[in-house]
Amino acid sequence: MKKISVLVPCYNEEENVIPMSEALTVLFREQLPQYDYEVVFIDNCSTDTTREKLKMICRGDSKIKAILNAKNFGQFNSPYYGMLQTTGDCVICLCCDFQDPVELIPKFIEEWEKGYKIVCGVKTQSEENKFDRFLRTCYYKAIKKMSDVEQIEHFTGFGLYDRSFIEVLRDLKDPTPFLRGIVAELGPKRKDIPYTQAKRRAGKTHNNWYSLYDAAMLSFTSYTKIGLRIATIGGFIISMISFLIAIVYLILKLIHWNTFQAGIAPILLGIFFFGSLQLFFIGLVGEYIMSMNTRIMNRPLVVEEERLNF
């Protein structure tokens, strides 16, 4: 009997953990009785009653397990670490807020049985805010064009991963893992399954503009070189333009010595323009350096506080 592991990362999901555990249990008992299974919740140091409810669920069902993190280790480290702790022949990762449809799990397993090592859930439609979706679409299009690695548009990590790929993740030892990029770069034969992302069942999303920016910069610094190349090429082009403007000004001054007035406005505009350009590229280089520094420190992905039912 093959074993299916389901990983459910959660943070402040007190209204969703019990319904999610019940939905998964019913799904495996009624639709997938030919498989053994485990459901692993990894809690990223919730501040509500999520942990108490996880402990209650684990006491009532030995197939449901939980990892309680000592602190909040971010939206990427915690799920990645949780995947490495599973024991099934494949791992299915989905969010606890029901935006990733539980009913797609049988379809994922069906494609896995056909030989696909990775089955990705790709959002073709979404009930989220249209402006947010537009920004996400622009981001995916941009990163896809700039990256040397083919990126998967509207893929959030929801999908099935064969045990062989989990072992690849284990060997990476990446302290700042970006699973979406890793799947695109190192993932074997995969199948993309389209779905419509629903609204949250309950609770409030914990993603904000800063967390979305953090995700975007992690993928940008991990999978693109174009930022540094733009800084180099752009700096050279602008320096040449500045040199030509200086020559033109010098010639005009020599020809019209008494009448030509350069004025202070072009000088001020030039100072502000070049100053802001320098700050932008210094910040961009700083993002790359910060990403390198995090990897060099090689800190653990997660520090556990407690395990339940392992």
Short mmCIF file of C-alpha atoms in Angstrom, two decimals:
data_model
loop_
_atom_site.label_atom_id
_atom_site.label_comp_id
_atom_site.label_asym_id
_atom_site.label_seq_id
_atom_site.Cartn_x
_atom_site.Cartn_y
_atom_site.Cartn_z
CA MET A 1 0.00 0.00 0.00
CA LYS A 2 1.48 3.33 -1.06
CA LYS A 3 1.53 6.13 1.47
CA ILE A 4 0.46 9.70 0.70
CA SER A 5 1.68 12.56 2.86
CA VAL A 6 -0.28 15.81 2.96
CA LEU A 7 1.54 18.85 4.31
CA VAL A 8 -0.56 21.77 5.55
CA PRO A 9 1.40 24.88 6.61
CA CYS A 10 -0.58 27.15 8.90
CA TYR A 11 -0.32 30.39 10.82
CA ASN A 12 -3.23 31.78 12.86
CA GLU A 13 -5.74 29.43 11.19
CA GLU A 14 -7.86 28.62 14.23
CA GLU A 15 -11.04 28.67 12.12
CA ASN A 16 -9.65 26.38 9.42
CA VAL A 17 -7.46 23.64 10.95
CA ILE A 18 -10.36 21.46 12.18
CA PRO A 19 -12.39 21.71 8.93
CA MET A 20 -9.22 21.03 6.91
CA SER A 21 -8.33 17.93 8.95
CA GLU A 22 -11.91 16.65 8.61
CA ALA A 23 -11.99 17.32 4.85
CA LEU A 24 -8.72 15.44 4.28
CA THR A 25 -9.74 12.52 6.49
CA VAL A 26 -13.07 12.12 4.69
CA LEU A 27 -11.36 12.40 1.30
CA PHE A 28 -8.91 9.57 1.98
CA ARG A 29 -11.45 7.30 3.65
CA GLU A 30 -14.12 7.69 0.98
CA GLN A 31 -12.26 8.39 -2.28
CA LEU A 32 -8.76 7.00 -1.71
CA PRO A 33 -9.14 3.92 0.55
CA GLN A 34 -6.41 2.08 -1.39
CA TYR A 35 -3.74 4.42 0.03
CA ASP A 36 -2.24 4.81 3.46
CA TYR A 37 -1.90 8.46 4.43
CA GLU A 38 -0.64 10.99 6.95
CA VAL A 39 -1.60 14.64 7.38
CA VAL A 40 1.19 16.85 8.72
CA PHE A 41 0.36 20.35 9.96
CA ILE A 42 3.35 22.65 10.48
CA ASP A 43 2.44 25.66 12.59
CA ASN A 44 4.58 28.77 12.19
CA CYS A 45 4.21 29.98 15.80
CA SER A 46 0.55 31.00 15.72
CA THR A 47 -0.62 33.54 18.27
CA ASP A 48 -4.28 32.45 18.37
CA THR A 49 -5.76 29.07 19.39
CA THR A 50 -4.44 27.17 16.37
CA ARG A 51 -1.95 25.18 18.44
CA GLU A 52 -4.51 24.11 21.02
CA LYS A 53 -6.79 22.88 18.28
CA LEU A 54 -3.95 21.01 16.55
CA LYS A 55 -3.15 19.22 19.81
CA MET A 56 -6.80 18.27 20.19
CA ILE A 57 -6.94 16.94 16.61
CA CYS A 58 -3.76 14.91 17.08
CA ARG A 59 -5.10 13.33 20.28
CA GLY A 60 -8.14 12.10 18.35
CA ASP A 61 -6.41 10.77 15.21
CA SER A 62 -2.95 9.20 15.05
CA LYS A 63 -2.75 9.78 11.29
CA ILE A 64 -2.72 13.53 11.86
CA LYS A 65 0.64 14.92 12.97
CA ALA A 66 1.83 18.37 13.88
CA ILE A 67 5.12 20.27 14.06
CA LEU A 68 5.06 23.39 16.22
CA ASN A 69 7.78 25.89 15.34
CA ALA A 70 9.58 27.77 18.10
CA LYS A 71 9.21 31.04 16.15
CA ASN A 72 7.82 32.31 12.87
CA PHE A 73 10.40 31.33 10.26
CA GLY A 74 8.67 32.82 7.25
CA GLN A 75 6.36 31.71 4.50
CA PHE A 76 9.03 29.75 2.59
CA ASN A 77 11.16 28.00 5.21
CA SER A 78 8.33 26.43 7.18
CA PRO A 79 6.58 24.56 4.30
CA TYR A 80 9.92 23.50 2.84
CA TYR A 81 11.06 22.09 6.17
CA GLY A 82 7.71 20.36 6.68
CA MET A 83 8.02 18.58 3.34
CA LEU A 84 11.34 17.12 4.45
CA GLN A 85 9.73 15.64 7.59
CA THR A 86 7.08 13.63 5.76
CA THR A 87 7.38 9.88 5.21
CA GLY A 88 5.04 9.16 2.28
CA ASP A 89 5.87 7.99 -1.23
CA CYS A 90 4.76 11.42 -2.34
CA VAL A 91 3.92 14.72 -0.63
CA ILE A 92 0.98 16.98 -1.38
CA CYS A 93 1.34 20.55 -0.14
CA LEU A 94 -1.69 22.81 0.22
CA CYS A 95 -2.66 25.87 2.24
CA CYS A 96 -4.92 25.64 5.27
CA ASP A 97 -7.32 28.38 4.12
CA PHE A 98 -9.11 26.22 1.48
CA GLN A 99 -7.94 28.45 -1.38
CA ASP A 100 -6.18 25.34 -2.70
CA PRO A 101 -9.03 22.91 -3.51
CA VAL A 102 -8.85 19.65 -1.55
CA GLU A 103 -10.89 17.91 -4.25
CA LEU A 104 -7.93 18.13 -6.67
CA ILE A 105 -5.91 15.66 -4.59
CA PRO A 106 -7.32 12.53 -6.34
CA LYS A 107 -6.46 14.12 -9.71
CA PHE A 108 -2.91 14.81 -8.52
CA ILE A 109 -2.50 11.21 -7.39
CA GLU A 110 -3.93 9.92 -10.68
CA GLU A 111 -1.32 11.87 -12.66
CA TRP A 112 1.40 10.73 -10.26
CA GLU A 113 0.44 7.11 -10.88
CA LYS A 114 0.86 7.76 -14.61
CA GLY A 115 4.53 8.54 -14.01
CA TYR A 116 4.69 12.29 -13.37
CA LYS A 117 7.11 13.06 -10.53
CA ILE A 118 5.63 16.51 -9.93
CA VAL A 119 2.03 17.63 -10.39
CA CYS A 120 1.55 21.40 -10.10
CA GLY A 121 -1.69 23.22 -9.40
CA VAL A 122 -1.69 26.34 -11.58
CA LYS A 123 -4.18 29.16 -10.95
CA THR A 124 -5.85 29.97 -14.25
CA GLN A 125 -8.58 31.97 -12.52
CA SER A 126 -8.96 33.46 -9.07
CA GLU A 127 -11.65 34.98 -6.92
CA GLU A 128 -9.10 37.25 -5.26
CA ASN A 129 -8.93 41.01 -5.75
CA LYS A 130 -8.60 41.72 -9.49
CA PHE A 131 -5.96 44.40 -8.94
CA ASP A 132 -3.85 41.98 -6.88
CA ARG A 133 -4.19 39.35 -9.58
CA PHE A 134 -3.15 41.87 -12.23
CA LEU A 135 -0.01 42.72 -10.26
CA ARG A 136 0.78 39.03 -9.77
CA THR A 137 0.35 38.40 -13.49
CA CYS A 138 2.72 41.28 -14.33
CA TYR A 139 5.26 39.89 -11.86
CA TYR A 140 5.09 36.36 -13.30
CA LYS A 141 5.42 37.67 -16.86
CA ALA A 142 8.40 39.83 -15.92
CA ILE A 143 10.27 37.16 -13.93
CA LYS A 144 9.62 34.62 -16.69
CA LYS A 145 11.26 36.87 -19.28
CA MET A 146 14.18 37.90 -17.09
CA SER A 147 15.04 34.49 -15.63
CA ASP A 148 17.41 32.00 -17.24
CA VAL A 149 15.16 29.27 -15.80
CA GLU A 150 11.65 28.80 -17.16
CA GLN A 151 9.31 29.93 -14.39
CA ILE A 152 5.83 28.51 -13.80
CA GLU A 153 3.20 31.25 -13.94
CA HIS A 154 0.66 31.41 -11.10
CA PHE A 155 2.18 28.45 -9.30
CA THR A 156 2.24 28.94 -5.52
CA GLY A 157 3.60 25.55 -4.40
CA PHE A 158 0.24 23.77 -4.34
CA GLY A 159 0.90 20.37 -5.86
CA LEU A 160 2.24 16.83 -5.51
CA TYR A 161 5.93 15.94 -5.19
CA ASP A 162 7.37 12.46 -5.57
CA ARG A 163 9.69 11.11 -2.86
CA SER A 164 12.62 11.24 -5.31
CA PHE A 165 12.18 15.01 -5.64
CA ILE A 166 11.86 15.42 -1.86
CA GLU A 167 15.31 13.81 -1.56
CA VAL A 168 16.63 16.37 -4.06
CA LEU A 169 15.25 19.13 -1.81
CA ARG A 170 16.89 17.50 1.21
CA ASP A 171 20.31 17.51 -0.48
CA LEU A 172 20.09 21.19 -1.47
CA LYS A 173 20.62 22.51 2.06
CA ASP A 174 19.36 25.92 0.97
CA PRO A 175 18.70 28.21 3.99
CA THR A 176 16.44 30.48 1.89
CA PRO A 177 14.52 28.04 -0.32
CA PHE A 178 12.17 29.32 -3.01
CA LEU A 179 10.21 26.18 -3.86
CA ARG A 180 8.52 27.59 -6.96
CA GLY A 181 11.85 28.37 -8.57
CA ILE A 182 13.41 25.09 -7.45
CA VAL A 183 10.57 23.12 -9.07
CA ALA A 184 11.08 25.02 -12.33
CA GLU A 185 14.86 24.65 -12.23
CA LEU A 186 15.45 21.16 -10.85
CA GLY A 187 12.08 19.44 -11.08
CA PRO A 188 11.75 16.34 -13.28
CA LYS A 189 8.84 15.52 -15.59
CA ARG A 190 5.77 17.39 -14.37
CA LYS A 191 2.10 17.87 -15.12
CA ASP A 192 0.29 21.18 -14.68
CA ILE A 193 -3.33 21.03 -13.48
CA PRO A 194 -5.38 24.25 -13.89
CA TYR A 195 -7.76 25.33 -11.14
CA THR A 196 -9.72 28.32 -9.93
CA GLN A 197 -8.47 29.73 -6.65
CA ALA A 198 -11.33 30.26 -4.22
CA LYS A 199 -11.61 32.90 -1.52
CA ARG A 200 -10.46 32.08 1.98
CA ARG A 201 -12.95 29.92 3.84
CA ALA A 202 -12.47 31.91 7.04
CA GLY A 203 -9.98 34.22 8.71
CA LYS A 204 -7.80 36.92 7.27
CA THR A 205 -4.88 36.56 4.89
CA HIS A 206 -1.44 37.18 6.40
CA ASN A 207 0.14 38.25 3.13
CA ASN A 208 0.77 41.96 2.82
CA TRP A 209 2.66 44.18 0.42
CA TYR A 210 5.92 43.62 2.26
CA SER A 211 5.63 39.82 2.23
CA LEU A 212 4.77 39.90 -1.49
CA TYR A 213 7.75 42.17 -2.15
CA ASP A 214 9.96 39.80 -0.15
CA ALA A 215 8.80 36.86 -2.26
CA ALA A 216 9.37 38.79 -5.48
CA MET A 217 12.89 39.85 -4.50
CA LEU A 218 13.81 36.33 -3.37
CA SER A 219 12.90 34.94 -6.78
CA PHE A 220 14.50 37.92 -8.56
CA THR A 221 17.86 37.60 -6.79
CA SER A 222 17.85 33.78 -6.98
CA TYR A 223 17.00 33.32 -10.64
CA THR A 224 17.96 36.45 -12.56
CA LYS A 225 21.18 38.28 -13.44
CA ILE A 226 19.47 41.00 -15.39
CA GLY A 227 19.36 43.46 -12.48
CA LEU A 228 23.13 43.65 -12.20
CA ARG A 229 23.53 43.64 -15.98
CA ILE A 230 21.12 46.58 -16.30
CA ALA A 231 23.12 48.47 -13.65
CA THR A 232 26.37 47.88 -15.54
CA ILE A 233 25.09 48.57 -19.06
CA GLY A 234 22.83 51.42 -17.96
CA GLY A 235 25.66 53.09 -16.07
CA PHE A 236 27.91 52.89 -19.13
CA ILE A 237 25.23 54.31 -21.46
CA ILE A 238 24.32 57.17 -19.13
CA SER A 239 27.98 58.05 -18.59
CA MET A 240 28.45 58.25 -22.38
CA ILE A 241 25.35 60.46 -22.74
CA SER A 242 26.62 62.68 -19.93
CA PHE A 243 30.01 62.95 -21.62
CA LEU A 244 28.39 63.93 -24.95
CA ILE A 245 26.20 66.55 -23.24
CA ALA A 246 29.28 67.98 -21.54
CA ILE A 247 31.06 68.25 -24.93
CA VAL A 248 28.03 69.97 -26.47
CA TYR A 249 27.87 72.44 -23.60
CA LEU A 250 31.60 73.14 -23.90
CA ILE A 251 31.35 73.80 -27.65
CA LEU A 252 28.31 76.06 -27.24
CA LYS A 253 30.10 77.99 -24.51
CA LEU A 254 33.22 78.45 -26.63
CA ILE A 255 31.19 79.61 -29.63
CA HIS A 256 28.83 81.86 -27.68
CA TRP A 257 31.06 82.85 -24.79
CA ASN A 258 29.20 86.01 -23.82
CA THR A 259 25.62 84.99 -24.60
CA PHE A 260 25.37 81.31 -23.71
CA GLN A 261 24.00 80.76 -20.20
CA ALA A 262 24.00 77.14 -18.99
CA GLY A 263 21.79 77.94 -16.01
CA ILE A 264 21.49 76.08 -12.73
CA ALA A 265 18.30 74.11 -13.60
CA PRO A 266 20.07 71.47 -15.77
CA ILE A 267 22.67 70.98 -13.04
CA LEU A 268 20.03 70.41 -10.35
CA LEU A 269 18.04 68.07 -12.57
CA GLY A 270 21.17 66.11 -13.39
CA ILE A 271 22.16 65.80 -9.71
CA PHE A 272 18.71 64.57 -8.65
CA PHE A 273 18.43 62.17 -11.59
CA PHE A 274 21.84 60.58 -11.15
CA GLY A 275 21.50 60.54 -7.37
CA SER A 276 18.19 58.66 -7.49
CA LEU A 277 19.55 56.30 -10.15
CA GLN A 278 22.57 55.50 -8.00
CA LEU A 279 20.40 54.87 -4.93
CA PHE A 280 18.15 52.53 -6.93
CA PHE A 281 21.04 50.43 -8.20
CA ILE A 282 22.79 50.44 -4.82
CA GLY A 283 19.56 49.08 -3.32
CA LEU A 284 19.33 46.47 -6.06
CA VAL A 285 22.90 45.33 -5.48
CA GLY A 286 22.12 45.31 -1.75
CA GLU A 287 19.27 42.83 -2.35
CA TYR A 288 21.70 40.46 -4.07
CA ILE A 289 24.25 40.87 -1.27
CA MET A 290 21.59 40.31 1.41
CA SER A 291 20.51 37.11 -0.36
CA MET A 292 24.13 35.92 -0.49
CA ASN A 293 24.68 36.82 3.17
CA THR A 294 21.65 34.78 4.27
CA ARG A 295 22.96 31.75 2.41
CA ILE A 296 26.49 32.15 3.77
CA MET A 297 25.22 32.20 7.38
CA ASN A 298 23.62 28.79 6.71
CA ARG A 299 21.18 28.95 9.61
CA PRO A 300 18.65 26.11 10.12
CA LEU A 301 15.40 26.30 8.19
CA VAL A 302 13.26 25.88 11.31
CA VAL A 303 13.74 25.30 15.03
CA GLU A 304 11.03 23.01 16.40
CA GLU A 305 9.33 23.50 19.75
CA GLU A 306 7.25 20.31 19.75
CA ARG A 307 6.19 17.35 17.60
CA LEU A 308 2.89 15.53 17.88
CA ASN A 309 2.16 11.93 16.76
CA PHE A 310 5.57 11.39 15.14
#
